[in-house]
JSON list of C-alpha atoms in Angstrom, two decimals:
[
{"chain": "A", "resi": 1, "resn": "UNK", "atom": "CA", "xyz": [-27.80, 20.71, 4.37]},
{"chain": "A", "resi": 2, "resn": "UNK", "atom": "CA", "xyz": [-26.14, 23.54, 2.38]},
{"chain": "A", "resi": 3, "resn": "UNK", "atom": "CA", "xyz": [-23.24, 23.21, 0.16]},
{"chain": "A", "resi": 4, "resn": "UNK", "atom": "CA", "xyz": [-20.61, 24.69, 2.51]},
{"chain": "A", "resi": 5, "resn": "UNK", "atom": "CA", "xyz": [-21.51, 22.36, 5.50]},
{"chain": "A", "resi": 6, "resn": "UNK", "atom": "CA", "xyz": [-21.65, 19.79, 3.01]},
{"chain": "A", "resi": 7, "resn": "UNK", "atom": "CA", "xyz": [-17.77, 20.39, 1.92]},
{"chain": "A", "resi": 8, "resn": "UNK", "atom": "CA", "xyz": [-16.70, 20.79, 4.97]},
{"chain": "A", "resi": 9, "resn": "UNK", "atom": "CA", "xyz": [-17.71, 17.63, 5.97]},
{"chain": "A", "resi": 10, "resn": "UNK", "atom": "CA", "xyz": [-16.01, 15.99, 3.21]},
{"chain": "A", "resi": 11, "resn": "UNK", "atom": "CA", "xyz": [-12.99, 17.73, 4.15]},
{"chain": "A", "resi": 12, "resn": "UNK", "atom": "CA", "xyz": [-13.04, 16.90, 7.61]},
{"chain": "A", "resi": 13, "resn": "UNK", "atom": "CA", "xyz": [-13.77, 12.97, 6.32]},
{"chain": "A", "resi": 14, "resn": "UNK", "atom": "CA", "xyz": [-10.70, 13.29, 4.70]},
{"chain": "A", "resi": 15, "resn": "UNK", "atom": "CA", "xyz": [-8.93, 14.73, 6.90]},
{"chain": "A", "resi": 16, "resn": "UNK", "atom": "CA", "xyz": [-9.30, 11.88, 9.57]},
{"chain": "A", "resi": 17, "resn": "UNK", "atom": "CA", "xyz": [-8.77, 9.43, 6.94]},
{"chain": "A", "resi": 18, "resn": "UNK", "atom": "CA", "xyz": [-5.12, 10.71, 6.07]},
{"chain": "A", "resi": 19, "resn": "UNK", "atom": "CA", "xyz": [-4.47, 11.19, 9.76]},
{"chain": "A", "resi": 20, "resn": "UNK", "atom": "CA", "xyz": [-5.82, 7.87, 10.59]},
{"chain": "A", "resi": 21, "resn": "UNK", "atom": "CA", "xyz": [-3.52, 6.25, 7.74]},
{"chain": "A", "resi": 22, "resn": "UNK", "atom": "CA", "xyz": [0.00, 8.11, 8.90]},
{"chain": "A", "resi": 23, "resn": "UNK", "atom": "CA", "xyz": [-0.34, 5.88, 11.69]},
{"chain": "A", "resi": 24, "resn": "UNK", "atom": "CA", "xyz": [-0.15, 2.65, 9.76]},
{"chain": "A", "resi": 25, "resn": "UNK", "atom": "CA", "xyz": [3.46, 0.92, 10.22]},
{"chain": "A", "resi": 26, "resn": "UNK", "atom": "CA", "xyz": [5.81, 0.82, 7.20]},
{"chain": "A", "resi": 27, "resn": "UNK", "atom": "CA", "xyz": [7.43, -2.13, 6.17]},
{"chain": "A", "resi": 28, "resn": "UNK", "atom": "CA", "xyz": [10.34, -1.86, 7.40]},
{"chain": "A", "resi": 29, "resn": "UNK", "atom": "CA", "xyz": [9.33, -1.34, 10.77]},
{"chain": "A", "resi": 30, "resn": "UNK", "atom": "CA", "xyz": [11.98, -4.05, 11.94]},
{"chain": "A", "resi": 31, "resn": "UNK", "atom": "CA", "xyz": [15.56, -2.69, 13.19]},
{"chain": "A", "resi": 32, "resn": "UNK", "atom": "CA", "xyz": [18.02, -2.87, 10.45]},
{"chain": "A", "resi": 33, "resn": "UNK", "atom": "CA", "xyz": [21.08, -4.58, 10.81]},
{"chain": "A", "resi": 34, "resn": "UNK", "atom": "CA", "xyz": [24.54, -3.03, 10.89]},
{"chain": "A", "resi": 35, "resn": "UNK", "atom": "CA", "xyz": [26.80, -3.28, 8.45]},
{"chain": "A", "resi": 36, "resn": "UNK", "atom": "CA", "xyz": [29.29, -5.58, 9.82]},
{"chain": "A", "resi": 37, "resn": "UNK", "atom": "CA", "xyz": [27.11, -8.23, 10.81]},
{"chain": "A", "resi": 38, "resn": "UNK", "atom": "CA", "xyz": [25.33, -7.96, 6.69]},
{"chain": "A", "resi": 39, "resn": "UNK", "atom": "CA", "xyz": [29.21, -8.20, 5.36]},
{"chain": "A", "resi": 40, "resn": "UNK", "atom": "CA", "xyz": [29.37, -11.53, 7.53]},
{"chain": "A", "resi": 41, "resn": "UNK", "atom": "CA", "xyz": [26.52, -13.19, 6.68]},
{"chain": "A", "resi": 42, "resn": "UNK", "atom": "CA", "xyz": [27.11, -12.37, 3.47]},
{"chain": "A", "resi": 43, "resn": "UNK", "atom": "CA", "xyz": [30.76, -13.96, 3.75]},
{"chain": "A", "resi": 44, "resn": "UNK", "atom": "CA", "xyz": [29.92, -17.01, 5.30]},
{"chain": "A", "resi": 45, "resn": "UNK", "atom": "CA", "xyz": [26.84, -17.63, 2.48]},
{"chain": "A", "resi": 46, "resn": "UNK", "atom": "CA", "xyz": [29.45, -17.23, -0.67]},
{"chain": "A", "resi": 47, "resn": "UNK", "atom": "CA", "xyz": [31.82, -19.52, 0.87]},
{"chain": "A", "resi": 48, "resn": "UNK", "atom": "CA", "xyz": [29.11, -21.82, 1.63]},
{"chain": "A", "resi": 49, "resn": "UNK", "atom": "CA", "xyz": [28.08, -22.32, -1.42]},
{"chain": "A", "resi": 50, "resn": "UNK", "atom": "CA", "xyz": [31.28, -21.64, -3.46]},
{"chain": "A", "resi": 51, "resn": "UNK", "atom": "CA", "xyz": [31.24, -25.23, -4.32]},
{"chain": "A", "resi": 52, "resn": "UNK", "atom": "CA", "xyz": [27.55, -25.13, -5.63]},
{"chain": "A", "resi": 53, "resn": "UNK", "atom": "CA", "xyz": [25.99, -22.96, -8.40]},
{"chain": "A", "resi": 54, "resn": "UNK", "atom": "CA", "xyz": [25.34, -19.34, -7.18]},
{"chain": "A", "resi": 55, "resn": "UNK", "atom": "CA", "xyz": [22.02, -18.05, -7.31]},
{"chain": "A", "resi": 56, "resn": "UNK", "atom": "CA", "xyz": [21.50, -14.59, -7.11]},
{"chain": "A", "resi": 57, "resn": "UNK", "atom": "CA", "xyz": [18.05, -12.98, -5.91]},
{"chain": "A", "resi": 58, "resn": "UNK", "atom": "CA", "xyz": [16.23, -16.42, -6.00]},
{"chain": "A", "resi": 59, "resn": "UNK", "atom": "CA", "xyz": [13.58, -15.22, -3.60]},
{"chain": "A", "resi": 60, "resn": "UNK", "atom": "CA", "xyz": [10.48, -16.90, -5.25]},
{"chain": "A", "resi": 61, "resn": "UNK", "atom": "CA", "xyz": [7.20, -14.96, -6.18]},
{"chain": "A", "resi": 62, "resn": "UNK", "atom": "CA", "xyz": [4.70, -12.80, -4.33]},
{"chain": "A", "resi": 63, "resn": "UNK", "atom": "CA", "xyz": [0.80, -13.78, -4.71]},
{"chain": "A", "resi": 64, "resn": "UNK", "atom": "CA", "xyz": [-0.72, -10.27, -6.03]},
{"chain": "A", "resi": 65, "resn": "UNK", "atom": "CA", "xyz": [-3.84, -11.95, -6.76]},
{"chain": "A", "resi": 66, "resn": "UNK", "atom": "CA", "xyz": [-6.22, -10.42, -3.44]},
{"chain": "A", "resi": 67, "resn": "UNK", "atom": "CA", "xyz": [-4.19, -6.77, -3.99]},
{"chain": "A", "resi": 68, "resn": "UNK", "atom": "CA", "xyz": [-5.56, -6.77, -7.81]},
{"chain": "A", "resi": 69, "resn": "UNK", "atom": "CA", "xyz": [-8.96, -7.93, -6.85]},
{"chain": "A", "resi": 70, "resn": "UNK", "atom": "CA", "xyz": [-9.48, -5.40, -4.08]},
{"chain": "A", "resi": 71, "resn": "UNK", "atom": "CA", "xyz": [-7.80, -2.50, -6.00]},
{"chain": "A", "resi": 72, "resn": "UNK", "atom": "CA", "xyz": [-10.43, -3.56, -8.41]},
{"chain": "A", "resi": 73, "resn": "UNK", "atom": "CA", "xyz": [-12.86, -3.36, -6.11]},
{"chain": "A", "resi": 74, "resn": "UNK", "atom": "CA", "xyz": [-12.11, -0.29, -4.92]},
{"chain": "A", "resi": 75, "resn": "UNK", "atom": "CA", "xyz": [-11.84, 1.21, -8.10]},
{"chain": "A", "resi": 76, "resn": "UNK", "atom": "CA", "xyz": [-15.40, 0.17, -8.80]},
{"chain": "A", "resi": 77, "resn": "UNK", "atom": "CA", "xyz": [-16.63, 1.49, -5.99]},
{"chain": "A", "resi": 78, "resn": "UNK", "atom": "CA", "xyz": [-15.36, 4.96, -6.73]},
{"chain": "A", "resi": 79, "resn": "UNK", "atom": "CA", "xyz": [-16.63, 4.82, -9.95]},
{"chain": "A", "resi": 80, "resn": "UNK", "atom": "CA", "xyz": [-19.91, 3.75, -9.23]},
{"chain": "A", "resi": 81, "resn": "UNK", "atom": "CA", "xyz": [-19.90, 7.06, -6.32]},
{"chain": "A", "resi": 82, "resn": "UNK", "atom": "CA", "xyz": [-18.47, 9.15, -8.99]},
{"chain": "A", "resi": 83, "resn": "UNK", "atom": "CA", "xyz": [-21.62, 8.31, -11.45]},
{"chain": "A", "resi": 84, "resn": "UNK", "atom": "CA", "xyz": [-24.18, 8.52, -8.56]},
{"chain": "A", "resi": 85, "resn": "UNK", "atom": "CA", "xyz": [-22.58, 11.86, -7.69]},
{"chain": "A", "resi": 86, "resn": "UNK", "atom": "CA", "xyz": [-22.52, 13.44, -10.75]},
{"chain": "A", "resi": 87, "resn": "UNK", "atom": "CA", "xyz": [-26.26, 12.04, -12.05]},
{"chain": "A", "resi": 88, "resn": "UNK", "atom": "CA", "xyz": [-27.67, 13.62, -8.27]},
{"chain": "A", "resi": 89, "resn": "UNK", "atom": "CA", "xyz": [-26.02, 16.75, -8.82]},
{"chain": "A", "resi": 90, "resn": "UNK", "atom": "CA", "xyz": [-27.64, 17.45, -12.76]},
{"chain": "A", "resi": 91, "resn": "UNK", "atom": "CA", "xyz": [-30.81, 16.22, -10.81]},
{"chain": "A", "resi": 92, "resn": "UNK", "atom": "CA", "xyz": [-30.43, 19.01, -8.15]},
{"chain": "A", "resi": 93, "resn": "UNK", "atom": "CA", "xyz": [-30.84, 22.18, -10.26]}
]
């Protein structure tokens, strides 16, 4: 396989990977809410709790554990193609 087909292959790989990925939803893929109805939800909450300590932004904590183990992962992996690249291509000449 020469190097030309072989780059254009790579190319076309990632190609279909970017296109494949512009079809993945966002995360805010729900319909927002209008104004009006935020304002009076947002009311009603401060008067409910006017009587109670306020807590702002108490949302809890997100588990980021499996995102930095397969980022990790990932990263590896790359690496380790990266090496095996670069070692076949001195090899090649």
């Amino acid at each position: 396989m020469s190097a030309a087909r072989r780059s254009l292959l790579t190319a076309t790989a990632a190609g279909t990977l970017l296109a494949a990925l512009w079809f993945v939803p966002s995360a805010n893929a729900t319909p927002e809410k209008t104004a009006e109805a935020d304002q009076q939800q947002t009311a009603t909450a401060v008067h409910t709790q006017s009587d109670s300590q306020l807590r702002l932004a108490d949302t809890g904590t997100v588990d980021t554990t499996p995102y930095l183990i397969g980022g990790t992962a990932f990263l590896g992996i790359g690496a380790g193609f990266l090496t095996y690249s670069a070692r076949r291509g001195r090899t090649a000449y």
